[in-house]
Amino acid sequence: MAKNDDKLKEFRDKIDSLDKEIVKAIQARAEIASEIGEIKRENNEPIYRPDREKDVYEKILGLNGGPLPDKVLIAIYREIMSGSFSVEKGLKIGYLGPEGSFSHQAVRARFGTSVEATEFPSIPEVFRAVETDKADYGVVPVENSSEGLVNSTLDQFLVSDLNIYSEIYLKIHLNLLGFEHDLSKIKTLYGIKIANSQCRNWIAANLPHVEVSETPSTSRAASIVAEKKEACAAVASSIAAEIYGLDLVRESIEDMSDNTTRFLIIGKNQCPPTGNDKTSVVFSIPDKPGSLYKVLKPIFDKGINMTKVESRPTRRTSWEYNFFIDFLGHKKDPQIEEVLNVLKENTIYLRILGSYPISPPNP
């Protein structure tokens, strides 16, 4: 027994020694980040660089020899980089609220917890916050794998000059939150309509006796349960459980395990090429036979992978549409420049919404 105690003390001493070196290295990194921040301010360069972030993560994963898996290292470095933002200048991120929403969770997934995150009640208000410098960047949802497009986001790009600076895919895990772990004692279930719908089968199988009460958001559902405490539960995110002090009674109760939402990071900047990019544009075309074919054919001829095409009414003339398309490549790539020049010739209206690093669809 004494030998084991000695061995345990030896290991703990080694950990203590390593912790000193780790803290010293993190603080040294932060000092260098502060110097970089000064240079960026002098040159009027953005503090957040998605291309640099991508480069850092790739290098870190290349150094990983275990035993910690890649996703753990990414989570650690996300917070280290988040702290670096705070010493470089401090980032202000606007998001579609309320606090504890999935947009809030997307902010944390990309920027960590050291940035200043501010909620706004609507997508147009997130855009306005960035336009008026109340926020450096905004995080807004644009599409969900099961529910489709968020049209309010697309419509804002028609009246705003902001760019798509980056993207993030977030798997949407819905949880049963509350204080009561005995499901038979839960009488009321709170949740937003879309979340309740995405958990319909689980609710029918496990809570057939409850009254389902709709709320304006998953965060509001969580706050109601935090207030009422007894005989109720909420369908909401894990971040809502943290914010409102609720237990994760059951995790991942959504019916579709691959339910994913794509969020856009919007800003005034444009990201330089990384070699693995995506470009988004919106355009309208003449109401003539073959107009859409003329626009899309050059993309096909160049062998460029078009990942999305959607249409929205222009609201100017009946049956006239704006088309939103995503394709692989950066607007500064010679091949993409050629395609964009052809698009200009064959469209009534064309706006390049942004070129930005591709994020994996299934993080």
Short mmCIF file of C-alpha atoms in Angstrom, two decimals:
data_model
loop_
_atom_site.label_atom_id
_atom_site.label_comp_id
_atom_site.label_asym_id
_atom_site.label_seq_id
_atom_site.Cartn_x
_atom_site.Cartn_y
_atom_site.Cartn_z
CA MET A 1 0.00 0.00 0.00
CA ALA A 2 2.82 2.38 0.91
CA LYS A 3 4.54 1.62 -2.40
CA ASN A 4 1.35 2.57 -4.30
CA ASP A 5 1.11 5.81 -2.29
CA ASP A 6 4.71 6.65 -3.19
CA LYS A 7 4.02 5.95 -6.86
CA LEU A 8 0.87 8.09 -6.77
CA LYS A 9 2.80 10.97 -5.20
CA GLU A 10 5.47 10.64 -7.87
CA PHE A 11 2.88 10.89 -10.64
CA ARG A 12 1.15 13.84 -8.98
CA ASP A 13 4.45 15.66 -8.62
CA LYS A 14 5.07 15.12 -12.33
CA ILE A 15 1.62 16.54 -13.14
CA ASP A 16 2.27 19.56 -10.90
CA SER A 17 5.55 20.17 -12.71
CA LEU A 18 3.89 19.85 -16.11
CA ASP A 19 1.09 22.20 -15.05
CA LYS A 20 3.66 24.88 -14.22
CA GLU A 21 5.20 24.53 -17.67
CA ILE A 22 1.79 24.50 -19.37
CA VAL A 23 0.64 27.68 -17.60
CA LYS A 24 3.97 29.36 -18.37
CA ALA A 25 3.68 28.40 -22.07
CA ILE A 26 0.03 29.54 -22.32
CA GLN A 27 0.89 32.92 -20.80
CA ALA A 28 3.90 33.28 -23.12
CA ARG A 29 1.60 32.52 -26.06
CA ALA A 30 -0.86 35.14 -24.81
CA GLU A 31 1.91 37.76 -24.64
CA ILE A 32 2.84 37.06 -28.25
CA ALA A 33 -0.86 37.23 -29.20
CA SER A 34 -1.01 40.66 -27.55
CA GLU A 35 1.92 41.84 -29.69
CA ILE A 36 0.19 40.48 -32.79
CA GLY A 37 -2.94 42.36 -31.76
CA GLU A 38 -0.99 45.64 -31.64
CA ILE A 39 0.32 45.06 -35.16
CA LYS A 40 -3.18 44.20 -36.40
CA ARG A 41 -4.59 47.39 -34.90
CA GLU A 42 -1.85 49.50 -36.48
CA ASN A 43 -2.55 47.89 -39.87
CA ASN A 44 -6.33 47.96 -39.37
CA GLU A 45 -6.50 44.18 -39.82
CA PRO A 46 -9.21 41.92 -38.38
CA ILE A 47 -8.50 40.21 -35.05
CA TYR A 48 -10.34 37.05 -36.04
CA ARG A 49 -8.93 35.25 -39.07
CA PRO A 50 -10.74 32.02 -40.08
CA ASP A 51 -7.84 31.08 -42.37
CA ARG A 52 -5.32 31.41 -39.53
CA GLU A 53 -7.63 29.51 -37.17
CA LYS A 54 -7.86 26.67 -39.70
CA ASP A 55 -4.08 26.63 -40.06
CA VAL A 56 -3.54 26.46 -36.28
CA TYR A 57 -5.97 23.58 -35.83
CA GLU A 58 -4.42 21.61 -38.69
CA LYS A 59 -0.93 22.01 -37.20
CA ILE A 60 -2.11 21.03 -33.72
CA LEU A 61 -3.81 17.90 -35.02
CA GLY A 62 -0.67 17.05 -36.99
CA LEU A 63 1.29 17.12 -33.74
CA ASN A 64 -1.18 14.93 -31.87
CA GLY A 65 0.35 11.61 -30.92
CA GLY A 66 -2.29 10.73 -28.32
CA PRO A 67 -3.63 9.64 -25.95
CA LEU A 68 -6.07 12.60 -26.12
CA PRO A 69 -8.31 12.43 -29.23
CA ASP A 70 -8.34 15.25 -31.78
CA LYS A 71 -11.66 16.71 -30.62
CA VAL A 72 -10.30 17.19 -27.09
CA LEU A 73 -7.24 19.05 -28.35
CA ILE A 74 -9.46 21.22 -30.54
CA ALA A 75 -11.64 22.09 -27.52
CA ILE A 76 -8.56 23.00 -25.46
CA TYR A 77 -7.08 25.18 -28.18
CA ARG A 78 -10.44 26.82 -28.86
CA GLU A 79 -10.36 28.23 -25.34
CA ILE A 80 -6.68 29.17 -25.61
CA MET A 81 -7.42 31.06 -28.82
CA SER A 82 -10.54 32.58 -27.25
CA GLY A 83 -8.36 33.94 -24.46
CA SER A 84 -5.95 35.28 -27.07
CA PHE A 85 -8.79 37.26 -28.67
CA SER A 86 -9.45 38.91 -25.32
CA VAL A 87 -5.83 40.06 -24.91
CA GLU A 88 -5.43 41.05 -28.58
CA LYS A 89 -8.42 43.38 -28.53
CA GLY A 90 -11.51 41.54 -27.40
CA LEU A 91 -14.14 40.32 -29.81
CA LYS A 92 -17.80 41.32 -29.70
CA ILE A 93 -20.04 38.67 -31.25
CA GLY A 94 -23.73 39.23 -31.89
CA TYR A 95 -26.02 36.23 -32.17
CA LEU A 96 -29.68 35.33 -32.54
CA GLY A 97 -30.89 35.04 -28.94
CA PRO A 98 -32.00 34.46 -26.38
CA GLU A 99 -29.08 33.37 -24.22
CA GLY A 100 -28.81 29.60 -24.31
CA SER A 101 -30.05 29.32 -27.90
CA PHE A 102 -28.35 27.11 -30.47
CA SER A 103 -26.92 30.26 -32.07
CA HIS A 104 -25.34 30.99 -28.69
CA GLN A 105 -23.97 27.45 -28.67
CA ALA A 106 -22.54 28.03 -32.16
CA VAL A 107 -20.76 31.15 -30.86
CA ARG A 108 -19.10 29.09 -28.15
CA ALA A 109 -18.24 26.29 -30.56
CA ARG A 110 -16.36 28.72 -32.82
CA PHE A 111 -15.13 31.51 -30.52
CA GLY A 112 -14.96 29.90 -27.06
CA THR A 113 -16.15 31.49 -23.83
CA SER A 114 -13.77 34.46 -23.51
CA VAL A 115 -15.37 36.63 -26.19
CA GLU A 116 -18.15 39.13 -25.47
CA ALA A 117 -21.32 37.51 -26.80
CA THR A 118 -24.45 39.64 -27.08
CA GLU A 119 -27.92 38.33 -27.89
CA PHE A 120 -30.28 40.05 -30.33
CA PRO A 121 -33.98 39.25 -30.73
CA SER A 122 -34.00 38.85 -34.52
CA ILE A 123 -31.75 38.06 -37.47
CA PRO A 124 -32.13 41.59 -38.98
CA GLU A 125 -30.97 43.04 -35.66
CA VAL A 126 -27.85 40.84 -35.69
CA PHE A 127 -27.04 42.23 -39.14
CA ARG A 128 -27.65 45.81 -37.95
CA ALA A 129 -25.41 45.30 -34.91
CA VAL A 130 -22.49 44.34 -37.16
CA GLU A 131 -23.25 47.11 -39.66
CA THR A 132 -23.20 49.73 -36.90
CA ASP A 133 -20.10 48.26 -35.14
CA LYS A 134 -22.03 47.20 -32.06
CA ALA A 135 -20.58 43.77 -32.83
CA ASP A 136 -17.46 42.73 -34.72
CA TYR A 137 -19.18 39.67 -36.17
CA GLY A 138 -22.61 38.10 -36.15
CA VAL A 139 -23.65 34.44 -35.96
CA VAL A 140 -26.92 33.55 -37.70
CA PRO A 141 -28.52 30.25 -38.79
CA VAL A 142 -28.97 29.75 -42.53
CA GLU A 143 -30.22 26.19 -42.93
CA ASN A 144 -31.11 23.04 -41.02
CA SER A 145 -30.71 19.51 -42.38
CA SER A 146 -34.28 18.55 -41.47
CA GLU A 147 -36.18 21.87 -41.55
CA GLY A 148 -34.55 23.56 -44.55
CA LEU A 149 -33.60 27.20 -45.14
CA VAL A 150 -33.77 30.14 -42.75
CA ASN A 151 -35.25 32.60 -45.23
CA SER A 152 -34.80 35.63 -42.99
CA THR A 153 -31.03 35.24 -43.22
CA LEU A 154 -31.07 34.95 -47.01
CA ASP A 155 -33.35 37.98 -47.32
CA GLN A 156 -31.01 40.12 -45.21
CA PHE A 157 -28.18 39.63 -47.70
CA LEU A 158 -30.32 41.43 -50.28
CA VAL A 159 -30.43 44.61 -48.18
CA SER A 160 -27.06 44.42 -46.40
CA ASP A 161 -23.47 44.85 -47.58
CA LEU A 162 -22.09 42.42 -45.01
CA ASN A 163 -20.05 39.42 -46.14
CA ILE A 164 -20.07 35.77 -45.19
CA TYR A 165 -16.77 35.52 -43.31
CA SER A 166 -16.94 31.92 -42.20
CA GLU A 167 -19.37 29.06 -41.60
CA ILE A 168 -19.94 26.49 -38.89
CA TYR A 169 -21.97 23.29 -38.81
CA LEU A 170 -23.43 22.43 -35.43
CA LYS A 171 -25.07 19.11 -34.63
CA ILE A 172 -28.34 19.88 -32.87
CA HIS A 173 -28.70 17.72 -29.79
CA LEU A 174 -31.96 18.26 -27.93
CA ASN A 175 -32.14 17.28 -24.29
CA LEU A 176 -34.73 16.84 -21.58
CA LEU A 177 -33.88 19.37 -18.88
CA GLY A 178 -35.27 19.81 -15.40
CA PHE A 179 -34.98 18.63 -11.80
CA GLU A 180 -37.31 15.61 -11.90
CA HIS A 181 -35.57 12.43 -13.10
CA ASP A 182 -38.64 10.21 -12.68
CA LEU A 183 -40.37 10.67 -16.03
CA SER A 184 -43.70 9.46 -14.67
CA LYS A 185 -43.85 12.52 -12.38
CA ILE A 186 -43.43 15.06 -15.18
CA LYS A 187 -46.80 16.64 -16.05
CA THR A 188 -45.85 19.52 -18.38
CA LEU A 189 -43.23 19.66 -21.12
CA TYR A 190 -42.08 23.06 -22.41
CA GLY A 191 -40.38 23.65 -25.75
CA ILE A 192 -40.43 25.54 -29.02
CA LYS A 193 -42.64 23.99 -31.70
CA ILE A 194 -39.79 22.95 -34.02
CA ALA A 195 -37.84 21.29 -31.18
CA ASN A 196 -40.92 19.42 -29.93
CA SER A 197 -41.51 18.23 -33.48
CA GLN A 198 -37.93 16.96 -33.80
CA CYS A 199 -38.44 14.89 -30.61
CA ARG A 200 -41.97 13.73 -31.43
CA ASN A 201 -41.25 9.98 -31.37
CA TRP A 202 -39.21 10.12 -28.16
CA ILE A 203 -41.89 12.16 -26.40
CA ALA A 204 -44.63 9.76 -27.55
CA ALA A 205 -42.67 6.76 -26.30
CA ASN A 206 -41.41 8.17 -22.99
CA LEU A 207 -43.79 10.99 -22.01
CA PRO A 208 -47.17 10.05 -23.49
CA HIS A 209 -48.99 11.44 -20.45
CA VAL A 210 -47.56 14.99 -20.45
CA GLU A 211 -49.15 18.25 -21.58
CA VAL A 212 -46.90 19.86 -24.21
CA SER A 213 -46.72 23.63 -23.87
CA GLU A 214 -45.14 25.65 -26.69
CA THR A 215 -42.68 28.44 -25.90
CA PRO A 216 -41.06 31.09 -28.16
CA SER A 217 -37.62 29.48 -27.77
CA THR A 218 -35.79 26.56 -26.19
CA SER A 219 -34.13 29.03 -23.81
CA ARG A 220 -37.50 30.30 -22.63
CA ALA A 221 -38.58 26.70 -22.04
CA ALA A 222 -35.53 26.17 -19.84
CA SER A 223 -36.11 29.39 -17.89
CA ILE A 224 -39.74 28.43 -17.17
CA VAL A 225 -38.68 25.07 -15.76
CA ALA A 226 -35.98 26.78 -13.68
CA GLU A 227 -38.72 28.96 -12.16
CA LYS A 228 -41.40 26.28 -11.68
CA LYS A 229 -38.99 23.50 -10.64
CA GLU A 230 -41.54 20.74 -9.97
CA ALA A 231 -43.45 18.36 -12.25
CA CYS A 232 -42.13 19.88 -15.46
CA ALA A 233 -39.30 19.63 -17.96
CA ALA A 234 -37.94 21.44 -21.02
CA VAL A 235 -36.68 20.40 -24.43
CA ALA A 236 -33.55 22.50 -24.90
CA SER A 237 -29.80 22.63 -25.47
CA SER A 238 -27.05 21.59 -23.07
CA ILE A 239 -25.89 25.20 -22.84
CA ALA A 240 -29.37 26.14 -21.59
CA ALA A 241 -28.98 23.57 -18.81
CA GLU A 242 -25.72 25.23 -17.81
CA ILE A 243 -27.12 28.77 -17.92
CA TYR A 244 -30.36 28.02 -16.05
CA GLY A 245 -28.94 25.49 -13.59
CA LEU A 246 -30.96 22.50 -14.81
CA ASP A 247 -30.10 18.81 -14.83
CA LEU A 248 -29.62 16.91 -18.06
CA VAL A 249 -32.41 14.43 -17.31
CA ARG A 250 -32.06 12.71 -20.70
CA GLU A 251 -29.54 13.57 -23.42
CA SER A 252 -29.97 13.59 -27.20
CA ILE A 253 -33.69 12.85 -27.39
CA GLU A 254 -34.02 14.08 -31.00
CA ASP A 255 -35.49 11.55 -33.44
CA MET A 256 -32.83 12.22 -36.13
CA SER A 257 -29.30 11.71 -34.83
CA ASP A 258 -27.70 13.65 -37.71
CA ASN A 259 -29.81 16.81 -37.29
CA THR A 260 -27.40 19.64 -38.15
CA THR A 261 -27.70 23.41 -38.52
CA ARG A 262 -25.37 25.50 -40.67
CA PHE A 263 -24.54 28.91 -39.22
CA LEU A 264 -22.88 31.81 -41.00
CA ILE A 265 -20.41 34.20 -39.42
CA ILE A 266 -21.09 37.60 -40.98
CA GLY A 267 -18.83 40.62 -40.97
CA LYS A 268 -17.29 43.47 -42.96
CA ASN A 269 -14.09 41.57 -43.73
CA GLN A 270 -13.30 39.03 -46.43
CA CYS A 271 -11.21 35.93 -45.78
CA PRO A 272 -8.13 35.30 -47.99
CA PRO A 273 -7.81 31.96 -49.84
CA THR A 274 -6.86 28.85 -47.88
CA GLY A 275 -6.87 26.30 -50.70
CA ASN A 276 -10.07 24.70 -49.43
CA ASP A 277 -12.76 27.35 -49.77
CA LYS A 278 -16.37 27.94 -50.68
CA THR A 279 -17.94 30.93 -52.44
CA SER A 280 -21.53 32.10 -52.05
CA VAL A 281 -23.30 34.42 -54.52
CA VAL A 282 -26.81 35.71 -55.13
CA PHE A 283 -28.12 36.78 -58.54
CA SER A 284 -31.26 37.45 -60.54
CA ILE A 285 -31.68 36.69 -64.23
CA PRO A 286 -33.80 37.88 -67.16
CA ASP A 287 -37.18 36.19 -67.54
CA LYS A 288 -36.15 34.45 -70.76
CA PRO A 289 -35.83 30.81 -71.82
CA GLY A 290 -32.40 29.41 -71.00
CA SER A 291 -31.35 32.23 -68.65
CA LEU A 292 -30.58 29.95 -65.70
CA TYR A 293 -28.84 27.46 -68.01
CA LYS A 294 -26.50 30.21 -69.29
CA VAL A 295 -25.54 31.09 -65.72
CA LEU A 296 -24.95 27.56 -64.47
CA LYS A 297 -23.30 26.09 -67.58
CA PRO A 298 -19.89 27.78 -67.04
CA ILE A 299 -19.75 26.31 -63.53
CA PHE A 300 -20.37 22.85 -65.00
CA ASP A 301 -17.91 23.39 -67.87
CA LYS A 302 -15.11 24.29 -65.44
CA GLY A 303 -15.83 21.17 -63.37
CA ILE A 304 -16.60 23.29 -60.30
CA ASN A 305 -18.62 21.54 -57.61
CA MET A 306 -21.81 23.51 -56.89
CA THR A 307 -22.93 22.53 -53.40
CA LYS A 308 -26.20 24.44 -53.16
CA VAL A 309 -28.75 26.30 -55.26
CA GLU A 310 -31.83 27.93 -53.75
CA SER A 311 -34.34 30.50 -54.98
CA ARG A 312 -36.25 33.28 -53.21
CA PRO A 313 -38.87 35.69 -54.62
CA THR A 314 -37.40 39.10 -55.43
CA ARG A 315 -40.52 40.82 -54.04
CA ARG A 316 -40.22 43.31 -56.89
CA THR A 317 -42.17 41.48 -59.60
CA SER A 318 -44.41 38.42 -59.36
CA TRP A 319 -42.66 35.17 -60.27
CA GLU A 320 -39.24 36.83 -60.37
CA TYR A 321 -36.58 35.13 -58.26
CA ASN A 322 -33.16 35.61 -56.71
CA PHE A 323 -30.93 32.56 -56.82
CA PHE A 324 -28.48 31.76 -54.03
CA ILE A 325 -25.70 29.36 -54.97
CA ASP A 326 -22.64 27.95 -53.21
CA PHE A 327 -19.72 26.42 -55.07
CA LEU A 328 -16.23 25.28 -54.17
CA GLY A 329 -13.32 27.66 -54.67
CA HIS A 330 -12.32 31.20 -53.71
CA LYS A 331 -13.26 34.29 -55.69
CA LYS A 332 -9.53 35.04 -56.11
CA ASP A 333 -8.85 31.68 -57.75
CA PRO A 334 -8.28 32.29 -61.49
CA GLN A 335 -10.87 29.67 -62.46
CA ILE A 336 -13.49 31.20 -60.15
CA GLU A 337 -12.72 34.70 -61.42
CA GLU A 338 -13.51 33.52 -64.96
CA VAL A 339 -16.82 32.03 -63.85
CA LEU A 340 -17.80 35.20 -61.96
CA ASN A 341 -17.07 37.31 -65.03
CA VAL A 342 -19.43 35.13 -67.08
CA LEU A 343 -22.06 35.42 -64.35
CA LYS A 344 -21.85 39.22 -64.53
CA GLU A 345 -22.54 39.08 -68.26
CA ASN A 346 -25.62 36.87 -67.90
CA THR A 347 -27.34 38.27 -64.80
CA ILE A 348 -29.40 41.35 -64.03
CA TYR A 349 -28.04 41.50 -60.50
CA LEU A 350 -25.05 39.74 -58.97
CA ARG A 351 -23.52 39.99 -55.50
CA ILE A 352 -20.66 37.92 -54.17
CA LEU A 353 -21.66 37.18 -50.59
CA GLY A 354 -18.26 35.86 -49.59
CA SER A 355 -15.45 33.35 -50.03
CA TYR A 356 -14.50 31.51 -46.85
CA PRO A 357 -12.88 28.30 -45.53
CA ILE A 358 -15.00 25.16 -45.85
CA SER A 359 -16.16 23.71 -42.55
CA PRO A 360 -16.85 19.99 -42.27
CA PRO A 361 -20.60 19.23 -42.44
CA ASN A 362 -20.46 16.64 -39.66
CA PRO A 363 -18.25 17.94 -36.84
#
